[in-house]
Amino acid sequence: MNELRAIVDDIQRLIAGREERGKVATYIPELAAVDPAQFGIAVTTVDGRQYAAGEADVPFSIQSVSKVFTLTLALGMAGDRLWNRVGKEPSGTPFNSIVQLEREQGKPRNPFINAGAIVVADTLLANHQPKETIGEIVQFARFLATDESIVIDQKVARSEQETGFRNFALAQFMRGFGKLDHPAEQVLGVYFHHCALAMSCRQLSRAGLFLAAGGRNPMTGRTVVSGDRARRINALMLMCGHYDGSGDFAYRVGLPGKSGVGGGILVVAPGRASIAVWSPGLNENGNSLLGSQALEMLAQRTGWSIFGP
Ligand code: GLN
């Protein structure tokens, strides 16, 4: 495992030398203010060791990475009934696209594009006040990461609440198709808040460990989901976790992953480790540019790709 230490340090050193760092998301004003010259990586292995480098302790806005946690919660509540409301297919469209929704009568392609995650948030609202649902999601993130200090960045949540016009459009459009059970404002309140969860690479990589270990957190011994469910969440991450960049990510990295416009990516190496990287600059698909490059290096050096070493 000293080898892993060396690999993580090498990646950090190589990434630090990169000049092209991508562009930070500006459509959420609070994210536009983040310094792009940051990079962090944390690898947590299924035997409970953690290897980190760079800014691995700095909390960042996990944004769409949170959709993995809300999907896990919603599957726990609704089981396979969730799939009547949202699909399992890659979209081939940007994260905030509305075009497919009209053709497909308001049923989003998958739970990781914004429309799909909004439906997931609606599912989580059943028999709850928005505040309760938000509280439950925060508790779940803390439970997964075994860290009670995790909080929502309220400034980011407010920033998105004020400027999330496209998400309001998506939600109202689906409500128009009769696909949301709650008012758009309430559903988006939940959605914006879970996207505004702030976590560091170390915390995020611990939170994803159950997906690498058959549904059970090997550090606490607690079962989060069944092995079957963990496998299926991983499948969705592989096919849909990077929006219209999912094919390229599978080609380059070969591991299930979920990205967010805050520049974070959570990646699962089944049976081996959970990995979180963060660098705020994004590529043209809205995925972390240096984060993706770092993961490509990691997959190459470790041979962890699910498609073979
Ligand atoms: N909160 C962001 C949005 O709705 C999440 C998008 C993302 O991370 N890709 O636009």
PDB file of C-alpha atoms in Angstrom, residues 10-239:
ATOM      1  CA  ASP A  10       2.806  11.654  -7.840  1.00  0.00           C
ATOM      2  CA  ILE A  11      -0.648  12.602  -9.096  1.00  0.00           C
ATOM      3  CA  GLN A  12      -0.727  15.658  -6.869  1.00  0.00           C
ATOM      4  CA  ARG A  13       2.710  16.740  -8.125  1.00  0.00           C
ATOM      5  CA  LEU A  14       1.845  16.226 -11.790  1.00  0.00           C
ATOM      6  CA  ILE A  15      -1.498  18.019 -11.475  1.00  0.00           C
ATOM      7  CA  ALA A  16       0.132  20.975  -9.712  1.00  0.00           C
ATOM      8  CA  GLY A  17       2.224  21.527 -12.841  1.00  0.00           C
ATOM      9  CA  ARG A  18      -0.736  21.700 -15.231  1.00  0.00           C
ATOM     10  CA  GLU A  19      -1.372  25.107 -16.744  1.00  0.00           C
ATOM     11  CA  GLU A  20      -4.794  24.501 -18.282  1.00  0.00           C
ATOM     12  CA  ARG A  21      -7.142  24.235 -15.303  1.00  0.00           C
ATOM     13  CA  GLY A  22     -10.600  24.615 -16.902  1.00  0.00           C
ATOM     14  CA  LYS A  23     -13.225  27.209 -15.980  1.00  0.00           C
ATOM     15  CA  VAL A  24     -15.140  27.488 -12.713  1.00  0.00           C
ATOM     16  CA  ALA A  25     -18.947  27.440 -12.967  1.00  0.00           C
ATOM     17  CA  THR A  26     -20.221  31.010 -13.052  1.00  0.00           C
ATOM     18  CA  TYR A  27     -23.977  30.465 -13.356  1.00  0.00           C
ATOM     19  CA  ILE A  28     -24.075  29.943  -9.570  1.00  0.00           C
ATOM     20  CA  PRO A  29     -22.540  33.261  -8.386  1.00  0.00           C
ATOM     21  CA  GLU A  30     -21.203  31.804  -5.146  1.00  0.00           C
ATOM     22  CA  LEU A  31     -19.244  29.133  -7.071  1.00  0.00           C
ATOM     23  CA  ALA A  32     -17.770  31.721  -9.434  1.00  0.00           C
ATOM     24  CA  ALA A  33     -15.809  33.097  -6.473  1.00  0.00           C
ATOM     25  CA  VAL A  34     -13.901  29.833  -5.779  1.00  0.00           C
ATOM     26  CA  ASP A  35     -10.136  29.907  -6.418  1.00  0.00           C
ATOM     27  CA  PRO A  36      -9.431  27.564  -9.372  1.00  0.00           C
ATOM     28  CA  ALA A  37      -5.840  26.923  -8.281  1.00  0.00           C
ATOM     29  CA  GLN A  38      -6.896  24.182  -5.850  1.00  0.00           C
ATOM     30  CA  PHE A  39      -6.663  20.421  -6.113  1.00  0.00           C
ATOM     31  CA  GLY A  40      -7.320  17.664  -3.613  1.00  0.00           C
ATOM     32  CA  ILE A  41      -7.437  13.880  -3.739  1.00  0.00           C
ATOM     33  CA  ALA A  42      -8.342  11.235  -1.158  1.00  0.00           C
ATOM     34  CA  VAL A  43      -8.400   7.462  -1.637  1.00  0.00           C
ATOM     35  CA  THR A  44     -10.072   5.373   1.086  1.00  0.00           C
ATOM     36  CA  THR A  45      -9.462   1.652   0.666  1.00  0.00           C
ATOM     37  CA  VAL A  46     -11.950  -1.028   1.750  1.00  0.00           C
ATOM     38  CA  ASP A  47      -9.533  -2.007   4.523  1.00  0.00           C
ATOM     39  CA  GLY A  48     -10.025   1.461   5.999  1.00  0.00           C
ATOM     40  CA  ARG A  49      -6.796   3.197   5.043  1.00  0.00           C
ATOM     41  CA  GLN A  50      -6.830   6.690   3.613  1.00  0.00           C
ATOM     42  CA  TYR A  51      -4.278   8.250   1.288  1.00  0.00           C
ATOM     43  CA  ALA A  52      -4.700  11.946   0.609  1.00  0.00           C
ATOM     44  CA  ALA A  53      -2.776  14.784  -1.020  1.00  0.00           C
ATOM     45  CA  GLY A  54      -3.237  18.445  -1.893  1.00  0.00           C
ATOM     46  CA  GLU A  55      -6.229  20.337  -0.517  1.00  0.00           C
ATOM     47  CA  ALA A  56      -7.944  17.157   0.688  1.00  0.00           C
ATOM     48  CA  ASP A  57      -9.262  18.760   3.885  1.00  0.00           C
ATOM     49  CA  VAL A  58     -10.852  21.819   2.296  1.00  0.00           C
ATOM     50  CA  PRO A  59     -14.671  21.577   2.141  1.00  0.00           C
ATOM     51  CA  PHE A  60     -16.109  22.334  -1.288  1.00  0.00           C
ATOM     52  CA  SER A  61     -19.613  22.436  -2.742  1.00  0.00           C
ATOM     53  CA  ILE A  62     -20.328  18.839  -3.718  1.00  0.00           C
ATOM     54  CA  GLN A  63     -23.249  19.866  -5.972  1.00  0.00           C
ATOM     55  CA  SER A  64     -24.388  16.947  -8.139  1.00  0.00           C
ATOM     56  CA  VAL A  65     -22.262  14.414  -6.299  1.00  0.00           C
ATOM     57  CA  SER A  66     -24.992  14.665  -3.659  1.00  0.00           C
ATOM     58  CA  LYS A  67     -27.378  13.018  -6.154  1.00  0.00           C
ATOM     59  CA  VAL A  68     -25.739   9.679  -5.327  1.00  0.00           C
ATOM     60  CA  PHE A  69     -26.786  10.088  -1.690  1.00  0.00           C
ATOM     61  CA  THR A  70     -30.331  11.277  -2.439  1.00  0.00           C
ATOM     62  CA  LEU A  71     -30.800   8.415  -4.921  1.00  0.00           C
ATOM     63  CA  THR A  72     -29.653   5.951  -2.240  1.00  0.00           C
ATOM     64  CA  LEU A  73     -32.144   7.433   0.223  1.00  0.00           C
ATOM     65  CA  ALA A  74     -35.004   7.485  -2.299  1.00  0.00           C
ATOM     66  CA  LEU A  75     -34.400   3.845  -3.255  1.00  0.00           C
ATOM     67  CA  GLY A  76     -34.565   3.044   0.458  1.00  0.00           C
ATOM     68  CA  MET A  77     -37.956   4.757   0.658  1.00  0.00           C
ATOM     69  CA  ALA A  78     -39.602   3.812  -2.611  1.00  0.00           C
ATOM     70  CA  GLY A  79     -37.595   0.776  -3.769  1.00  0.00           C
ATOM     71  CA  ASP A  80     -38.008  -0.147  -7.427  1.00  0.00           C
ATOM     72  CA  ARG A  81     -41.165   1.990  -7.644  1.00  0.00           C
ATOM     73  CA  LEU A  82     -38.784   4.906  -8.113  1.00  0.00           C
ATOM     74  CA  TRP A  83     -38.126   3.651 -11.643  1.00  0.00           C
ATOM     75  CA  ASN A  84     -41.710   4.411 -12.626  1.00  0.00           C
ATOM     76  CA  ARG A  85     -40.847   8.073 -12.184  1.00  0.00           C
ATOM     77  CA  VAL A  86     -37.305   8.283 -13.515  1.00  0.00           C
ATOM     78  CA  GLY A  87     -35.345   6.219 -16.055  1.00  0.00           C
ATOM     79  CA  LYS A  88     -32.005   4.434 -15.945  1.00  0.00           C
ATOM     80  CA  GLU A  89     -30.626   5.413 -19.329  1.00  0.00           C
ATOM     81  CA  PRO A  90     -27.787   7.785 -20.172  1.00  0.00           C
ATOM     82  CA  SER A  91     -29.134  11.078 -21.468  1.00  0.00           C
ATOM     83  CA  GLY A  92     -26.449  12.179 -23.902  1.00  0.00           C
ATOM     84  CA  THR A  93     -27.489  15.730 -23.026  1.00  0.00           C
ATOM     85  CA  PRO A  94     -26.100  18.402 -20.655  1.00  0.00           C
ATOM     86  CA  PHE A  95     -27.033  18.220 -16.967  1.00  0.00           C
ATOM     87  CA  ASN A  96     -29.606  21.019 -17.176  1.00  0.00           C
ATOM     88  CA  SER A  97     -31.155  20.160 -20.549  1.00  0.00           C
ATOM     89  CA  ILE A  98     -34.927  20.346 -21.045  1.00  0.00           C
ATOM     90  CA  VAL A  99     -35.215  19.008 -24.617  1.00  0.00           C
ATOM     91  CA  GLN A 100     -35.696  15.291 -23.857  1.00  0.00           C
ATOM     92  CA  LEU A 101     -38.277  16.034 -21.186  1.00  0.00           C
ATOM     93  CA  GLU A 102     -40.935  17.175 -23.600  1.00  0.00           C
ATOM     94  CA  ARG A 103     -40.480  14.232 -25.943  1.00  0.00           C
ATOM     95  CA  GLU A 104     -40.564  11.825 -23.014  1.00  0.00           C
ATOM     96  CA  GLN A 105     -43.622  13.340 -21.300  1.00  0.00           C
ATOM     97  CA  GLY A 106     -41.796  14.751 -18.312  1.00  0.00           C
ATOM     98  CA  LYS A 107     -40.073  11.515 -17.227  1.00  0.00           C
ATOM     99  CA  PRO A 108     -36.346  12.241 -16.842  1.00  0.00           C
ATOM    100  CA  ARG A 109     -33.852   9.838 -18.368  1.00  0.00           C
ATOM    101  CA  ASN A 110     -31.933   9.131 -15.155  1.00  0.00           C
ATOM    102  CA  PRO A 111     -31.617  10.294 -11.532  1.00  0.00           C
ATOM    103  CA  PHE A 112     -28.343  12.169 -12.069  1.00  0.00           C
ATOM    104  CA  ILE A 113     -29.363  14.820 -14.589  1.00  0.00           C
ATOM    105  CA  ASN A 114     -31.005  17.782 -12.855  1.00  0.00           C
ATOM    106  CA  ALA A 115     -34.555  16.834 -13.877  1.00  0.00           C
ATOM    107  CA  GLY A 116     -34.074  13.318 -12.506  1.00  0.00           C
ATOM    108  CA  ALA A 117     -32.597  14.535  -9.242  1.00  0.00           C
ATOM    109  CA  ILE A 118     -35.527  16.935  -8.851  1.00  0.00           C
ATOM    110  CA  VAL A 119     -37.901  13.946  -9.115  1.00  0.00           C
ATOM    111  CA  VAL A 120     -35.770  12.139  -6.507  1.00  0.00           C
ATOM    112  CA  ALA A 121     -36.078  15.186  -4.210  1.00  0.00           C
ATOM    113  CA  ASP A 122     -39.857  15.101  -4.738  1.00  0.00           C
ATOM    114  CA  THR A 123     -39.873  11.425  -3.689  1.00  0.00           C
ATOM    115  CA  LEU A 124     -37.931  12.282  -0.519  1.00  0.00           C
ATOM    116  CA  LEU A 125     -40.519  14.939   0.355  1.00  0.00           C
ATOM    117  CA  ALA A 126     -43.352  12.394   0.755  1.00  0.00           C
ATOM    118  CA  ASN A 127     -44.912  12.887   4.239  1.00  0.00           C
ATOM    119  CA  HIS A 128     -42.206  15.410   5.160  1.00  0.00           C
ATOM    120  CA  GLN A 129     -41.736  19.136   5.453  1.00  0.00           C
ATOM    121  CA  PRO A 130     -38.846  20.400   3.266  1.00  0.00           C
ATOM    122  CA  LYS A 131     -36.819  21.179   6.410  1.00  0.00           C
ATOM    123  CA  GLU A 132     -37.174  17.606   7.644  1.00  0.00           C
ATOM    124  CA  THR A 133     -36.098  16.158   4.311  1.00  0.00           C
ATOM    125  CA  ILE A 134     -33.081  18.468   4.169  1.00  0.00           C
ATOM    126  CA  GLY A 135     -32.177  17.485   7.735  1.00  0.00           C
ATOM    127  CA  GLU A 136     -32.422  13.812   6.832  1.00  0.00           C
ATOM    128  CA  ILE A 137     -30.093  14.231   3.872  1.00  0.00           C
ATOM    129  CA  VAL A 138     -27.496  16.027   6.006  1.00  0.00           C
ATOM    130  CA  GLN A 139     -27.751  13.282   8.640  1.00  0.00           C
ATOM    131  CA  PHE A 140     -27.274  10.661   5.959  1.00  0.00           C
ATOM    132  CA  ALA A 141     -24.133  12.380   4.609  1.00  0.00           C
ATOM    133  CA  ARG A 142     -22.755  12.535   8.172  1.00  0.00           C
ATOM    134  CA  PHE A 143     -23.594   8.881   8.767  1.00  0.00           C
ATOM    135  CA  LEU A 144     -21.928   7.792   5.528  1.00  0.00           C
ATOM    136  CA  ALA A 145     -18.801   9.858   6.117  1.00  0.00           C
ATOM    137  CA  THR A 146     -18.775   9.145   9.871  1.00  0.00           C
ATOM    138  CA  ASP A 147     -18.353  12.858  10.433  1.00  0.00           C
ATOM    139  CA  GLU A 148     -20.835  14.976  12.363  1.00  0.00           C
ATOM    140  CA  SER A 149     -19.232  18.238  11.239  1.00  0.00           C
ATOM    141  CA  ILE A 150     -20.661  18.106   7.693  1.00  0.00           C
ATOM    142  CA  VAL A 151     -23.015  21.021   6.935  1.00  0.00           C
ATOM    143  CA  ILE A 152     -24.799  22.751   4.090  1.00  0.00           C
ATOM    144  CA  ASP A 153     -23.203  25.958   2.835  1.00  0.00           C
ATOM    145  CA  GLN A 154     -26.210  28.256   3.187  1.00  0.00           C
ATOM    146  CA  LYS A 155     -24.663  30.952   1.004  1.00  0.00           C
ATOM    147  CA  VAL A 156     -24.395  28.524  -1.908  1.00  0.00           C
ATOM    148  CA  ALA A 157     -27.959  27.285  -1.348  1.00  0.00           C
ATOM    149  CA  ARG A 158     -29.247  30.870  -1.367  1.00  0.00           C
ATOM    150  CA  SER A 159     -27.172  31.762  -4.400  1.00  0.00           C
ATOM    151  CA  GLU A 160     -28.769  28.939  -6.348  1.00  0.00           C
ATOM    152  CA  GLN A 161     -32.225  29.664  -5.034  1.00  0.00           C
ATOM    153  CA  GLU A 162     -31.875  33.181  -6.459  1.00  0.00           C
ATOM    154  CA  THR A 163     -30.452  32.232  -9.839  1.00  0.00           C
ATOM    155  CA  GLY A 164     -31.577  28.653 -10.553  1.00  0.00           C
ATOM    156  CA  PHE A 165     -33.942  29.731 -13.310  1.00  0.00           C
ATOM    157  CA  ARG A 166     -33.352  26.657 -15.443  1.00  0.00           C
ATOM    158  CA  ASN A 167     -34.033  24.334 -12.541  1.00  0.00           C
ATOM    159  CA  PHE A 168     -37.283  26.203 -11.860  1.00  0.00           C
ATOM    160  CA  ALA A 169     -38.157  25.722 -15.536  1.00  0.00           C
ATOM    161  CA  LEU A 170     -37.423  21.966 -15.332  1.00  0.00           C
ATOM    162  CA  ALA A 171     -39.450  21.552 -12.160  1.00  0.00           C
ATOM    163  CA  GLN A 172     -42.465  23.542 -13.379  1.00  0.00           C
ATOM    164  CA  PHE A 173     -42.361  21.683 -16.686  1.00  0.00           C
ATOM    165  CA  MET A 174     -42.492  18.327 -14.895  1.00  0.00           C
ATOM    166  CA  ARG A 175     -45.211  19.600 -12.564  1.00  0.00           C
ATOM    167  CA  GLY A 176     -47.138  20.513 -15.720  1.00  0.00           C
ATOM    168  CA  PHE A 177     -46.847  16.879 -16.846  1.00  0.00           C
ATOM    169  CA  GLY A 178     -48.166  15.777 -13.444  1.00  0.00           C
ATOM    170  CA  LYS A 179     -44.790  14.264 -12.554  1.00  0.00           C
ATOM    171  CA  LEU A 180     -44.157  16.095  -9.274  1.00  0.00           C
ATOM    172  CA  ASP A 181     -46.295  15.556  -6.174  1.00  0.00           C
ATOM    173  CA  HIS A 182     -45.190  18.771  -4.444  1.00  0.00           C
ATOM    174  CA  PRO A 183     -44.944  22.442  -5.480  1.00  0.00           C
ATOM    175  CA  ALA A 184     -41.807  23.236  -7.479  1.00  0.00           C
ATOM    176  CA  GLU A 185     -40.597  25.751  -4.842  1.00  0.00           C
ATOM    177  CA  GLN A 186     -40.611  23.075  -2.125  1.00  0.00           C
ATOM    178  CA  VAL A 187     -38.933  20.433  -4.248  1.00  0.00           C
ATOM    179  CA  LEU A 188     -36.241  22.872  -5.377  1.00  0.00           C
ATOM    180  CA  GLY A 189     -35.708  23.995  -1.786  1.00  0.00           C
ATOM    181  CA  VAL A 190     -34.652  20.423  -1.030  1.00  0.00           C
ATOM    182  CA  TYR A 191     -32.674  20.082  -4.261  1.00  0.00           C
ATOM    183  CA  PHE A 192     -30.672  23.325  -3.872  1.00  0.00           C
ATOM    184  CA  HIS A 193     -29.844  22.523  -0.265  1.00  0.00           C
ATOM    185  CA  HIS A 194     -28.513  19.031  -0.919  1.00  0.00           C
ATOM    186  CA  CYS A 195     -26.459  20.351  -3.824  1.00  0.00           C
ATOM    187  CA  ALA A 196     -24.972  22.895  -1.376  1.00  0.00           C
ATOM    188  CA  LEU A 197     -23.578  20.248   0.991  1.00  0.00           C
ATOM    189  CA  ALA A 198     -19.947  21.124   1.698  1.00  0.00           C
ATOM    190  CA  MET A 199     -17.526  18.235   2.065  1.00  0.00           C
ATOM    191  CA  SER A 200     -13.793  17.698   1.765  1.00  0.00           C
ATOM    192  CA  CYS A 201     -12.182  14.996  -0.381  1.00  0.00           C
ATOM    193  CA  ARG A 202     -11.424  12.980   2.750  1.00  0.00           C
ATOM    194  CA  GLN A 203     -15.047  13.122   3.899  1.00  0.00           C
ATOM    195  CA  LEU A 204     -16.459  12.419   0.457  1.00  0.00           C
ATOM    196  CA  SER A 205     -14.233   9.430  -0.188  1.00  0.00           C
ATOM    197  CA  ARG A 206     -15.291   7.913   3.149  1.00  0.00           C
ATOM    198  CA  ALA A 207     -18.937   8.586   2.309  1.00  0.00           C
ATOM    199  CA  GLY A 208     -18.643   6.581  -0.923  1.00  0.00           C
ATOM    200  CA  LEU A 209     -16.944   3.594   0.656  1.00  0.00           C
ATOM    201  CA  PHE A 210     -20.160   1.574   1.052  1.00  0.00           C
ATOM    202  CA  LEU A 211     -20.459   1.491  -2.741  1.00  0.00           C
ATOM    203  CA  ALA A 212     -16.991  -0.034  -3.056  1.00  0.00           C
ATOM    204  CA  ALA A 213     -17.689  -2.629  -0.371  1.00  0.00           C
ATOM    205  CA  GLY A 214     -20.952  -4.317  -1.344  1.00  0.00           C
ATOM    206  CA  GLY A 215     -23.215  -1.843   0.460  1.00  0.00           C
ATOM    207  CA  ARG A 216     -21.561  -2.031   3.887  1.00  0.00           C
ATOM    208  CA  ASN A 217     -19.239   0.570   5.371  1.00  0.00           C
ATOM    209  CA  PRO A 218     -16.219  -1.543   6.309  1.00  0.00           C
ATOM    210  CA  MET A 219     -14.949   1.129   8.709  1.00  0.00           C
ATOM    211  CA  THR A 220     -18.046   1.049  10.912  1.00  0.00           C
ATOM    212  CA  GLY A 221     -19.403  -2.388  10.030  1.00  0.00           C
ATOM    213  CA  ARG A 222     -22.817  -0.782   9.339  1.00  0.00           C
ATOM    214  CA  THR A 223     -24.851  -1.912   6.355  1.00  0.00           C
ATOM    215  CA  VAL A 224     -26.087   1.000   4.240  1.00  0.00           C
ATOM    216  CA  VAL A 225     -27.740  -0.880   1.352  1.00  0.00           C
ATOM    217  CA  SER A 226     -27.786  -4.453   0.030  1.00  0.00           C
ATOM    218  CA  GLY A 227     -24.981  -5.628  -2.232  1.00  0.00           C
ATOM    219  CA  ASP A 228     -27.449  -5.743  -5.116  1.00  0.00           C
ATOM    220  CA  ARG A 229     -28.389  -2.123  -4.633  1.00  0.00           C
ATOM    221  CA  ALA A 230     -24.782  -0.953  -4.344  1.00  0.00           C
ATOM    222  CA  ARG A 231     -23.974  -2.716  -7.616  1.00  0.00           C
ATOM    223  CA  ARG A 232     -26.890  -1.001  -9.327  1.00  0.00           C
ATOM    224  CA  ILE A 233     -26.053   2.466  -8.048  1.00  0.00           C
ATOM    225  CA  ASN A 234     -22.541   1.891  -9.391  1.00  0.00           C
ATOM    226  CA  ALA A 235     -24.006   0.902 -12.775  1.00  0.00           C
ATOM    227  CA  LEU A 236     -25.976   4.156 -12.902  1.00  0.00           C
ATOM    228  CA  MET A 237     -22.900   6.150 -11.968  1.00  0.00           C
ATOM    229  CA  LEU A 238     -20.928   4.539 -14.764  1.00  0.00           C
ATOM    230  CA  MET A 239     -23.587   5.158 -17.412  1.00  0.00           C
TER     231      MET A 239
END
